[in-house]
CSV table of C-alpha atoms in Angstrom, one decimal:
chain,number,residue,atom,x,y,z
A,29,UNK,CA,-6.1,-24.2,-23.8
A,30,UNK,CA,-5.9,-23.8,-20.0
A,31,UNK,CA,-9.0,-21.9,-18.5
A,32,UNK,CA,-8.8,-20.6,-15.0
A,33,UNK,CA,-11.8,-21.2,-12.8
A,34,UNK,CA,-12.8,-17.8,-11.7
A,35,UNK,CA,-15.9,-16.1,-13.3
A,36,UNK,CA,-14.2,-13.0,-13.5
A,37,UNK,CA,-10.5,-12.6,-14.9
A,38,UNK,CA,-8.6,-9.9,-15.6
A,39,UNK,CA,-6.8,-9.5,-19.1
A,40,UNK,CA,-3.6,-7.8,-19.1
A,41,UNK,CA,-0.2,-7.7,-20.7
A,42,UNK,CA,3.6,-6.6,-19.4
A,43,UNK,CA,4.8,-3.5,-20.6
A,44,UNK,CA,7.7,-1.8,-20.4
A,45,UNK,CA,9.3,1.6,-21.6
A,46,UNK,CA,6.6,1.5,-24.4
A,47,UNK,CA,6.9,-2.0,-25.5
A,48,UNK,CA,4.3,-4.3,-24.7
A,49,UNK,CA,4.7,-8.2,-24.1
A,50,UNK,CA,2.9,-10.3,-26.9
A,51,UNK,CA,1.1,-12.6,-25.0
A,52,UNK,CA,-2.4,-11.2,-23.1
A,53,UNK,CA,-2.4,-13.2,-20.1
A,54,UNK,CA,-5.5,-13.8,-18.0
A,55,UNK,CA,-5.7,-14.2,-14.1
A,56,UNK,CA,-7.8,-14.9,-10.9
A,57,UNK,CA,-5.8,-12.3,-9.1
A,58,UNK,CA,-7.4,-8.4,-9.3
A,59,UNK,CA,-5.9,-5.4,-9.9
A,60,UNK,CA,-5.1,-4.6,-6.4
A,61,UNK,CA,-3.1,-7.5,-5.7
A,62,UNK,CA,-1.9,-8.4,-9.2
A,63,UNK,CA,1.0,-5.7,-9.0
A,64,UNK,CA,2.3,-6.8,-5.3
A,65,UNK,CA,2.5,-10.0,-7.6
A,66,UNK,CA,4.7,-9.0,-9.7
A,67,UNK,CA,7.1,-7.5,-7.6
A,68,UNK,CA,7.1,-10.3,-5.4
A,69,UNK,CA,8.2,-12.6,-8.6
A,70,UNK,CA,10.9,-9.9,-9.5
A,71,UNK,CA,12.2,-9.7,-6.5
A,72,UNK,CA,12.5,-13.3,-6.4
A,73,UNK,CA,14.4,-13.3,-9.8
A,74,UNK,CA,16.9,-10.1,-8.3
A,75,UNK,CA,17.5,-11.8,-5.5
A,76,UNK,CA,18.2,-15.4,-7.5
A,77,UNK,CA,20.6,-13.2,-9.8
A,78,UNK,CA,21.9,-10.5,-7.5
A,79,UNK,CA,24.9,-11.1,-8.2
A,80,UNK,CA,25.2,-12.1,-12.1
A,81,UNK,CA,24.1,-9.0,-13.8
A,82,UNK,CA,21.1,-11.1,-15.6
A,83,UNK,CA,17.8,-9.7,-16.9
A,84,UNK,CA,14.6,-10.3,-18.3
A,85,UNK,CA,12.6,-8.8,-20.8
A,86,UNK,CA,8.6,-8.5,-20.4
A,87,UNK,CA,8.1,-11.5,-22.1
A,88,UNK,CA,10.1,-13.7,-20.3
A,89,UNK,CA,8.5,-12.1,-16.8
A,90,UNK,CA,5.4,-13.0,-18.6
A,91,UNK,CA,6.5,-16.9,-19.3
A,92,UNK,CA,7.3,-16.7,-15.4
A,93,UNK,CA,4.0,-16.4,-14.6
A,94,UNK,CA,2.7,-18.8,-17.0
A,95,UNK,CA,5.0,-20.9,-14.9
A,96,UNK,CA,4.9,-20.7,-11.7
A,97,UNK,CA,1.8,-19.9,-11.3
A,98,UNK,CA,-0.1,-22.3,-13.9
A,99,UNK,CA,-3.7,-22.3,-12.0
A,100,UNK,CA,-3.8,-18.5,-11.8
A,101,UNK,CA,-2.2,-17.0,-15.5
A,102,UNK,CA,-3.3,-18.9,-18.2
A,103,UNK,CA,-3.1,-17.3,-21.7
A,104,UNK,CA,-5.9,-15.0,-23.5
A,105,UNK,CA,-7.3,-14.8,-26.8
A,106,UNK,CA,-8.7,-11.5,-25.8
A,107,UNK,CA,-7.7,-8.5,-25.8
A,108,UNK,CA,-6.5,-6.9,-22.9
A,109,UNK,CA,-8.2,-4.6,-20.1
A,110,UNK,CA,-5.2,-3.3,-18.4
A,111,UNK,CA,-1.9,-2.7,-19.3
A,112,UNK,CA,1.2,-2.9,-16.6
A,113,UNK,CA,4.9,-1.5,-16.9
A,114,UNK,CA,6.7,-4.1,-14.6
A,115,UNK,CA,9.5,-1.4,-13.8
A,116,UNK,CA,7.0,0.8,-12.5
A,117,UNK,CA,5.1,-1.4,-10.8
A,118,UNK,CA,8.7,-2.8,-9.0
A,119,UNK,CA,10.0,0.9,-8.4
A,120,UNK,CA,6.5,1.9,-6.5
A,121,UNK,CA,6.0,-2.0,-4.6
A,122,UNK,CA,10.3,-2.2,-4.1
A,123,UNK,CA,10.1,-0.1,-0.9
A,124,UNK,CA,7.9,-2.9,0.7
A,125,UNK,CA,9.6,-6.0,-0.7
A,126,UNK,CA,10.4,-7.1,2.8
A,127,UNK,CA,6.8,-7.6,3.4
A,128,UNK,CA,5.6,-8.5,0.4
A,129,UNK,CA,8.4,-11.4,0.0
A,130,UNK,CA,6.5,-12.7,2.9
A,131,UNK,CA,3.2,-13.0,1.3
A,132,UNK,CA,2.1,-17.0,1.3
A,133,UNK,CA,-0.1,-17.1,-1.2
A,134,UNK,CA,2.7,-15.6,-3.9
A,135,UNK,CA,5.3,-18.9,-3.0
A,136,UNK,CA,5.0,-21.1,-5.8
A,137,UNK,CA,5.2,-24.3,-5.3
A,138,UNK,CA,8.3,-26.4,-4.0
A,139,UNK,CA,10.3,-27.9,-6.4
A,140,UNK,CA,11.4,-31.5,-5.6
A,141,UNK,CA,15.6,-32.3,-5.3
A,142,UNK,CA,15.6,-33.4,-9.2
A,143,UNK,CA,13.3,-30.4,-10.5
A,144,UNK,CA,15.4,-27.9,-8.1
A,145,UNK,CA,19.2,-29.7,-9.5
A,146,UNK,CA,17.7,-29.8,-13.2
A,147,UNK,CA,16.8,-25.8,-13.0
A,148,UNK,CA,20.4,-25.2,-11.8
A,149,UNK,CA,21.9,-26.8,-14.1
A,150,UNK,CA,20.0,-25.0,-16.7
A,151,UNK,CA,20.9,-22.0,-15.7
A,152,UNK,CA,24.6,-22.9,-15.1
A,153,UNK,CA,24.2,-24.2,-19.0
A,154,UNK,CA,22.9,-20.9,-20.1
A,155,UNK,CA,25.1,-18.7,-18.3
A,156,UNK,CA,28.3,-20.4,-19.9
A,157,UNK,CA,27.3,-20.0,-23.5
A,158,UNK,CA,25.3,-22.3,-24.2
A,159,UNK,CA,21.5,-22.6,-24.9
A,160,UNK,CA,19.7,-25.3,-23.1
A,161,UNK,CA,16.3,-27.3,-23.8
A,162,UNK,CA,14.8,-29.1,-20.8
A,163,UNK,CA,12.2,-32.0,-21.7
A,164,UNK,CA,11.1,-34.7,-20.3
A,165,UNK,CA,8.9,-38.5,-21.0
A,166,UNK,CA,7.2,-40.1,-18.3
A,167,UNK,CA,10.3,-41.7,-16.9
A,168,UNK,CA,13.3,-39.2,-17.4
A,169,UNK,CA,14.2,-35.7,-17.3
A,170,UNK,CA,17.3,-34.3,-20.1
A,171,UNK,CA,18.7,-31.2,-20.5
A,172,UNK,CA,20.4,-30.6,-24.1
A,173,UNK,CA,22.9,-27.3,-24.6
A,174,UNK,CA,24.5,-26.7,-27.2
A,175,UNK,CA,26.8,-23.8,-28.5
A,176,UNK,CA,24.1,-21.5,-30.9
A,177,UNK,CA,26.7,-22.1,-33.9
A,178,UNK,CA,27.0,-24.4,-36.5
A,179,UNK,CA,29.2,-27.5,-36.3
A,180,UNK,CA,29.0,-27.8,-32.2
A,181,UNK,CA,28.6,-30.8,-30.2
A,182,UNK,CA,25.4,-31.1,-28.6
A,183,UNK,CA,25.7,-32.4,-24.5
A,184,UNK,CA,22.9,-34.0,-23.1
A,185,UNK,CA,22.2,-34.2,-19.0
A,186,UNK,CA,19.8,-37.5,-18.5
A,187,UNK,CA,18.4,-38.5,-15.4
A,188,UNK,CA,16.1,-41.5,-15.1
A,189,UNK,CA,13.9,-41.8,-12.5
A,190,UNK,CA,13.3,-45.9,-12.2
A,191,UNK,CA,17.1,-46.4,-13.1
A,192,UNK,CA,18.0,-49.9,-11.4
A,193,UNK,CA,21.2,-47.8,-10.6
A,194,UNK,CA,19.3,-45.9,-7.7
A,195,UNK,CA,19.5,-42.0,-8.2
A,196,UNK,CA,22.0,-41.3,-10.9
A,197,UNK,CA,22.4,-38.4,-13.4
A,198,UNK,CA,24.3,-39.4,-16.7
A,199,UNK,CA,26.3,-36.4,-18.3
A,200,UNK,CA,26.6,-37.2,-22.4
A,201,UNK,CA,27.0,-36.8,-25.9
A,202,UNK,CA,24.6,-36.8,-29.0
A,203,UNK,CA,26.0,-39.2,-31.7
A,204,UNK,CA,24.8,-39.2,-35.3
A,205,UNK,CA,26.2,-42.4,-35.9
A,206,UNK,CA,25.2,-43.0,-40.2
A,207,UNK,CA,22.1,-40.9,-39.5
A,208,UNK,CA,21.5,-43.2,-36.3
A,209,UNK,CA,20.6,-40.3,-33.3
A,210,UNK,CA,22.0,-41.5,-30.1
A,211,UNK,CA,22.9,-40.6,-26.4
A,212,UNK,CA,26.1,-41.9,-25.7
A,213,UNK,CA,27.1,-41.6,-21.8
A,214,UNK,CA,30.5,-39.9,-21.3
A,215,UNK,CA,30.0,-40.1,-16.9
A,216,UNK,CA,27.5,-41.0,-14.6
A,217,UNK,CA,26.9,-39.2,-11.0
A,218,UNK,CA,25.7,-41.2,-8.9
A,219,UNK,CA,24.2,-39.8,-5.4
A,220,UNK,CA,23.0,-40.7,-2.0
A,221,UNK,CA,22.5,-38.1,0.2
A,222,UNK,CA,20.2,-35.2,-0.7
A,223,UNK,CA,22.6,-32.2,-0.8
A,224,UNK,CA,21.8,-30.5,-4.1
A,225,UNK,CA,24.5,-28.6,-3.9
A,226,UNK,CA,27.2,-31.3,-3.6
A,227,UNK,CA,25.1,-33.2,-6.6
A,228,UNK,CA,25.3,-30.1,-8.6
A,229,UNK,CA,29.3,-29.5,-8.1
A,230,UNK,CA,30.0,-33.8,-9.1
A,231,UNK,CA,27.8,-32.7,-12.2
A,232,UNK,CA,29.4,-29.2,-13.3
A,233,UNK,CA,32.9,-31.4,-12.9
A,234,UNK,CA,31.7,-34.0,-15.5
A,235,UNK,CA,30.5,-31.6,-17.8
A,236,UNK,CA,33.8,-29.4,-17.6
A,237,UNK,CA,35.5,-32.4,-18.1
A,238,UNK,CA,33.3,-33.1,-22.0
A,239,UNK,CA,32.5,-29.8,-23.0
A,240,UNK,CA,36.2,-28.6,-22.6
A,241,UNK,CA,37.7,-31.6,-24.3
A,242,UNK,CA,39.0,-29.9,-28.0
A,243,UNK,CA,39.4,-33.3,-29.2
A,244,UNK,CA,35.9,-33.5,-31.0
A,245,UNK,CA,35.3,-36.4,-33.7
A,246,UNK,CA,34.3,-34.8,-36.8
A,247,UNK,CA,30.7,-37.1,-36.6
A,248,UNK,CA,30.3,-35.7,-33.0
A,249,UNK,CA,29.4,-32.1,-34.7
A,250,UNK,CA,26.2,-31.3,-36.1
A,251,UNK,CA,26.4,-28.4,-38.8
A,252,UNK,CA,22.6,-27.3,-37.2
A,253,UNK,CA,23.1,-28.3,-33.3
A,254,UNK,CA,19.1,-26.8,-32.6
A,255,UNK,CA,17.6,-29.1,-35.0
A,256,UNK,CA,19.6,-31.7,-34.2
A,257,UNK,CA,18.2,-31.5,-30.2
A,258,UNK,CA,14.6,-31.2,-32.0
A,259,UNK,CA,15.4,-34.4,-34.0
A,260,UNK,CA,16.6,-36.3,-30.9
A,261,UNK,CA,13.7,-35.2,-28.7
A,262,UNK,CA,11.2,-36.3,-31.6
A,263,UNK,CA,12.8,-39.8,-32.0
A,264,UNK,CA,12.2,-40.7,-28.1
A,265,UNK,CA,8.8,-39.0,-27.4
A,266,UNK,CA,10.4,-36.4,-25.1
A,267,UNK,CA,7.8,-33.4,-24.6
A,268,UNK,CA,9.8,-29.7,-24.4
A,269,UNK,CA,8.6,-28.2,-20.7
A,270,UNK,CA,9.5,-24.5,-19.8
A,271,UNK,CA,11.2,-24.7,-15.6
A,272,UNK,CA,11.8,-21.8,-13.5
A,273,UNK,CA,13.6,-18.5,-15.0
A,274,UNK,CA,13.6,-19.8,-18.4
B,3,UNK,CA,13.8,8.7,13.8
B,4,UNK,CA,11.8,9.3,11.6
B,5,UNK,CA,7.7,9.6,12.6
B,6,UNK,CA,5.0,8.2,10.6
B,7,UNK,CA,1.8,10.1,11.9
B,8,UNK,CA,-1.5,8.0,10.7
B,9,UNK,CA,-5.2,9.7,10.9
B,10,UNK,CA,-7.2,6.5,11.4
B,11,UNK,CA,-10.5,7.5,10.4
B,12,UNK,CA,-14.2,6.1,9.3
B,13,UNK,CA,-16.9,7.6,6.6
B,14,UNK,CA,-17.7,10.2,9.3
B,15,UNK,CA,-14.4,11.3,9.0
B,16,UNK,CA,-13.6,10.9,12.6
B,17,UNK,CA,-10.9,8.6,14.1
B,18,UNK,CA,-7.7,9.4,16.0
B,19,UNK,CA,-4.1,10.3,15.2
B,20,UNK,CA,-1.4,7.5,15.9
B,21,UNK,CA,2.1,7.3,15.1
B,22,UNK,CA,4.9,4.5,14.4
B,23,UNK,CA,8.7,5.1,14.3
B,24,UNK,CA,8.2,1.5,12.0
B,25,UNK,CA,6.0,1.5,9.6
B,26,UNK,CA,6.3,3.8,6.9
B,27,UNK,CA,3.5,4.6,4.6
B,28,UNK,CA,3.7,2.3,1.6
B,29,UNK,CA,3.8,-0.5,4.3
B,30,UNK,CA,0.4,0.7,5.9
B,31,UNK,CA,-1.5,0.2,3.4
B,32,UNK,CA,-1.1,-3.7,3.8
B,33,UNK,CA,-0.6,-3.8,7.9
B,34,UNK,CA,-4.1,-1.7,8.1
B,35,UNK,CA,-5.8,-4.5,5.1
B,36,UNK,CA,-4.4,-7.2,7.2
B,37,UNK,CA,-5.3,-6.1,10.2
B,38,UNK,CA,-9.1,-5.9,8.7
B,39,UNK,CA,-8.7,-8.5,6.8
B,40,UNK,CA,-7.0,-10.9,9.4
B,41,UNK,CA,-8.7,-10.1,12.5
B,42,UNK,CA,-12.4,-8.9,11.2
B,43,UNK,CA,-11.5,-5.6,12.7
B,44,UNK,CA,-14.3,-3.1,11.7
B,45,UNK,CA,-14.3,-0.5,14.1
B,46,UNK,CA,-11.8,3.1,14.2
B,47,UNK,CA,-11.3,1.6,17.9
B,48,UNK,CA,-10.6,-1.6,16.9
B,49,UNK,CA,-8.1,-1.0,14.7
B,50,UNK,CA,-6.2,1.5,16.8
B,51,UNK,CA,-5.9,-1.2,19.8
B,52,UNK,CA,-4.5,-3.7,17.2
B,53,UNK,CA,-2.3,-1.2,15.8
B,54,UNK,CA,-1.1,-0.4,19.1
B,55,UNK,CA,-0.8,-3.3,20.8
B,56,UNK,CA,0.7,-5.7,18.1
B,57,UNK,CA,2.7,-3.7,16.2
B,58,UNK,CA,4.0,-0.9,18.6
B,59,UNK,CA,2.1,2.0,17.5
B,60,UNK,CA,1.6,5.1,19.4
B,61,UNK,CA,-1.5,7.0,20.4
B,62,UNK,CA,-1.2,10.9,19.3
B,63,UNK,CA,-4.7,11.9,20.0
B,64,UNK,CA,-8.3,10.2,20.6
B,65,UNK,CA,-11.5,10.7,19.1
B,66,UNK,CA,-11.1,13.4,17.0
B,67,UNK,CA,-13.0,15.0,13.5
B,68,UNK,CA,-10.9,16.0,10.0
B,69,UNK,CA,-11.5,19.6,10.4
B,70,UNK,CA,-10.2,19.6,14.2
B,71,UNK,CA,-7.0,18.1,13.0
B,72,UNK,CA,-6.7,19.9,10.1
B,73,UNK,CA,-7.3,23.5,12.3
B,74,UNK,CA,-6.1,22.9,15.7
B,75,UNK,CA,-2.8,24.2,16.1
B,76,UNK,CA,-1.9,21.0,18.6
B,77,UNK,CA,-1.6,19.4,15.3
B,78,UNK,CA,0.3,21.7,12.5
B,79,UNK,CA,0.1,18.9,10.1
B,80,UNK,CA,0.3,18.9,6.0
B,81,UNK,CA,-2.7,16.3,4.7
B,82,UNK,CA,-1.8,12.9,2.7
B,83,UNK,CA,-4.3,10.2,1.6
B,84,UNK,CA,-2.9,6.6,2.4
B,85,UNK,CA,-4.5,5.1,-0.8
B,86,UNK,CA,-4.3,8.4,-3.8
B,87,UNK,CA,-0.6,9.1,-2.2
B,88,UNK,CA,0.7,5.8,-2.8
B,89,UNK,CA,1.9,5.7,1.0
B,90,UNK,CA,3.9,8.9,-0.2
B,91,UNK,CA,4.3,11.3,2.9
B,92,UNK,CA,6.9,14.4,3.6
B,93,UNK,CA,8.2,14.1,7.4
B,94,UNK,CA,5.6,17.2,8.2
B,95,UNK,CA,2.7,15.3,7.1
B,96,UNK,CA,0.2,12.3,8.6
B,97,UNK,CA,-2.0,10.3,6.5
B,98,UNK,CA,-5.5,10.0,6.3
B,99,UNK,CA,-6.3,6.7,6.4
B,100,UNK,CA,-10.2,5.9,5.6
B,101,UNK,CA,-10.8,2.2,6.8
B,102,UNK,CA,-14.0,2.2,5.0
B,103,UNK,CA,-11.9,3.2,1.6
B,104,UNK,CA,-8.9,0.6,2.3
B,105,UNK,CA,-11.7,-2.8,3.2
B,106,UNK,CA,-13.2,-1.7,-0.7
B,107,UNK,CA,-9.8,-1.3,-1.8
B,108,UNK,CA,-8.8,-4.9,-0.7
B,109,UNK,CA,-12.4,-6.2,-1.4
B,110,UNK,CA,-11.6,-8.9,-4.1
B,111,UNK,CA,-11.2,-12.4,-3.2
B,112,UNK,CA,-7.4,-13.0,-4.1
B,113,UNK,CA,-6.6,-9.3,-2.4
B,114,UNK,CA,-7.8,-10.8,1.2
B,115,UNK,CA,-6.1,-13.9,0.7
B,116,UNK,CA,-3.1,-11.6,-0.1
B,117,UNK,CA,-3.5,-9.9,3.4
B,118,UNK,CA,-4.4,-13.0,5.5
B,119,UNK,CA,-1.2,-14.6,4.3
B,120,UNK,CA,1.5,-12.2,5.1
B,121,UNK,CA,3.8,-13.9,7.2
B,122,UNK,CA,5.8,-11.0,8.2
B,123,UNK,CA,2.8,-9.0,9.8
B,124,UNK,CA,1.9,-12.7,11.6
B,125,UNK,CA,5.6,-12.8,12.7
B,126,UNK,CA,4.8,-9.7,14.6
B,127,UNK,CA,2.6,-11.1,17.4
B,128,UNK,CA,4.9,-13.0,18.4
């Protein structure tokens, strides 16, 4: 368990409409500058989706904090002292938004070109269908997605950061090959220059080009796709992280 | 253009009537704690002359006691607080702003480093 440093924290949980947010989260921020907090981070999130009709529940605002903010929210066994209903906090904070957007201490911190490419492909994954896992070892960073049905192929988006190849992202396959779990590599994207969104397009294109193939193998399908991504993260020591707007 | 009249004013509930065509009331609450905050400004007077000359604020009147601008008909204004309103005020109103009130509202640690890193009220020097 994560403790913060402060010697006094504040205990609260995300409401809204009524429904309260399961986790009691605790903080170094007070309760004057905890709710220009949390509009700033859902602003940030309407501003990201302005434009794709996506939402979040209390919980996942909650997660958000847990995640961006990891040395100021950790979570409490506690219960809690204060109780806030995000919409109401963001429908009395909104007017100022301009400002508060401004506010330095609120930016979280900056993602590097492979933490800012994998988030957006997670979010591309997600917004297609598909639900997406990102975990990582020491040396590389994946991203499985699947279709949440049974007998679906489960895709796998590698990137390995010593690869001898310089900075590449391999777009792929899970095999269960006689009950052998493997990655098999369908492309590879290979990149120079630093323009994440040029990477990003190269990447979408492979994956169009394997997700839309119908002409699945039979042994390509996995009858439980999520427990087949649990198996194959197991068998190579990758840890599940939560990034940005899970 | 609409007018956002401000009563900045001290425990002795005296301090002088100002007025921004800008800054609306939900946004004063942070420009006043940052101006506090960011410049040590302690004073009704000190204040004011940031107020004024950073962030294009007008002077309405100097120097003058609750009860004078609450009864003088030179100033036929309806009363808001900054803080219990929310920043809430009808176009007939001003706001009583209580310096000593908003430094105890932003006392906590994280608040001031809240206020001392707004970028857009930094911007406005410039």
């Amino acid at each position: 368990m994560r403790f913060l440093s402060n010697y006094r924290q504040l205990r609260f949980v995300i409401s809204r409409n009524g429904g309260t947010a399961k986790t009691v989260l605790k903080t170094s921020y007070d309760i004057v500058s905890l709710p220009y907090l949390l509009t700033y981070v859902m602003g940030q999130f309407f501003e990201e989706y302005a434009d794709e009709g996506v939402g979040f529940s209390s919980s996942e605002l909650t997660d958000m904090l847990l995640t961006m903010y990891p040395n100021d929210f950790a979570v409490s066994m506690d219960n809690t002292d204060l109780v806030i209903d995000d919409l109401e906090t963001w429908e009395r904070n909104c007017s100022s938004y301009d400002i508060i957007r401004t506010i330095g201490i609120f930016k979280p911190k900056e993602l590097n070109l492979s933490e800012k490419l994998f988030c957006k492909l997670k979010k591309h994954c997600k917004q297609n269908g598909f639900l997406a896992v990102y975990a990582e070892t020491n040396e590389e960073s994946l991203i499985i997605f699947y279709r949440p049905k049974s007998n679906q192929r489960v895709f796998g988006i590698r990137r390995n950061c010593y690869s001898k190849n310089g900075n590449s992202i391999e777009i792929g396959l899970l095999i269960n090959e006689n009950t052998f779990l493997w990655f098999k590599t369908a492309a590879i994207v290979s990149y120079k220059n630093n323009n994440l969104k040029s990477i990003f397009n190269d990447v979408i294109q492979e994956i169009n080009k394997i997700t839309i193939d119908e002409k699945a193998l039979p042994q390509d399908k996995f009858r439980n796709p999520y427990v087949a991504c649990l198996e194959y993260l197991s068998k190579y020591g990758y840890s599940i992280k939560t990034i940005e707007w899970e | 253009m609409n007018e956002y009249r401000y009563f900045i004013a001290d425990d002795n509930k005296t301090g002088t009537l100002i007025c921004s065509n800008e800054i609306k009331g939900e946004d004063m609450l942070l420009l006043v704690g940052y101006v506090i905050c960011f410049y040590n400004a302690a004073s009704v007077d000190d204040i004011v002359d940031k107020l004024v000359t950073m962030y294009g604020f007008s002077v309405m009147k100097e120097h003058i006691t609750a009860l004078d601008l609450n009864t003088n008909p030179d100033t036929p204004y309806t009363y808001y607080d900054l803080i219990d309103e929310g920043g809430y005020c009808e176009s007939d109103g001003y706001m009583y702003t209580d310096i000593d009130r908003i430094k105890k509202h932003f006392s906590g640690e994280k608040s001031q480093k809240m206020l001392r890193t707004i970028g857009r009220f930094n911007a406005k020097k410039g």
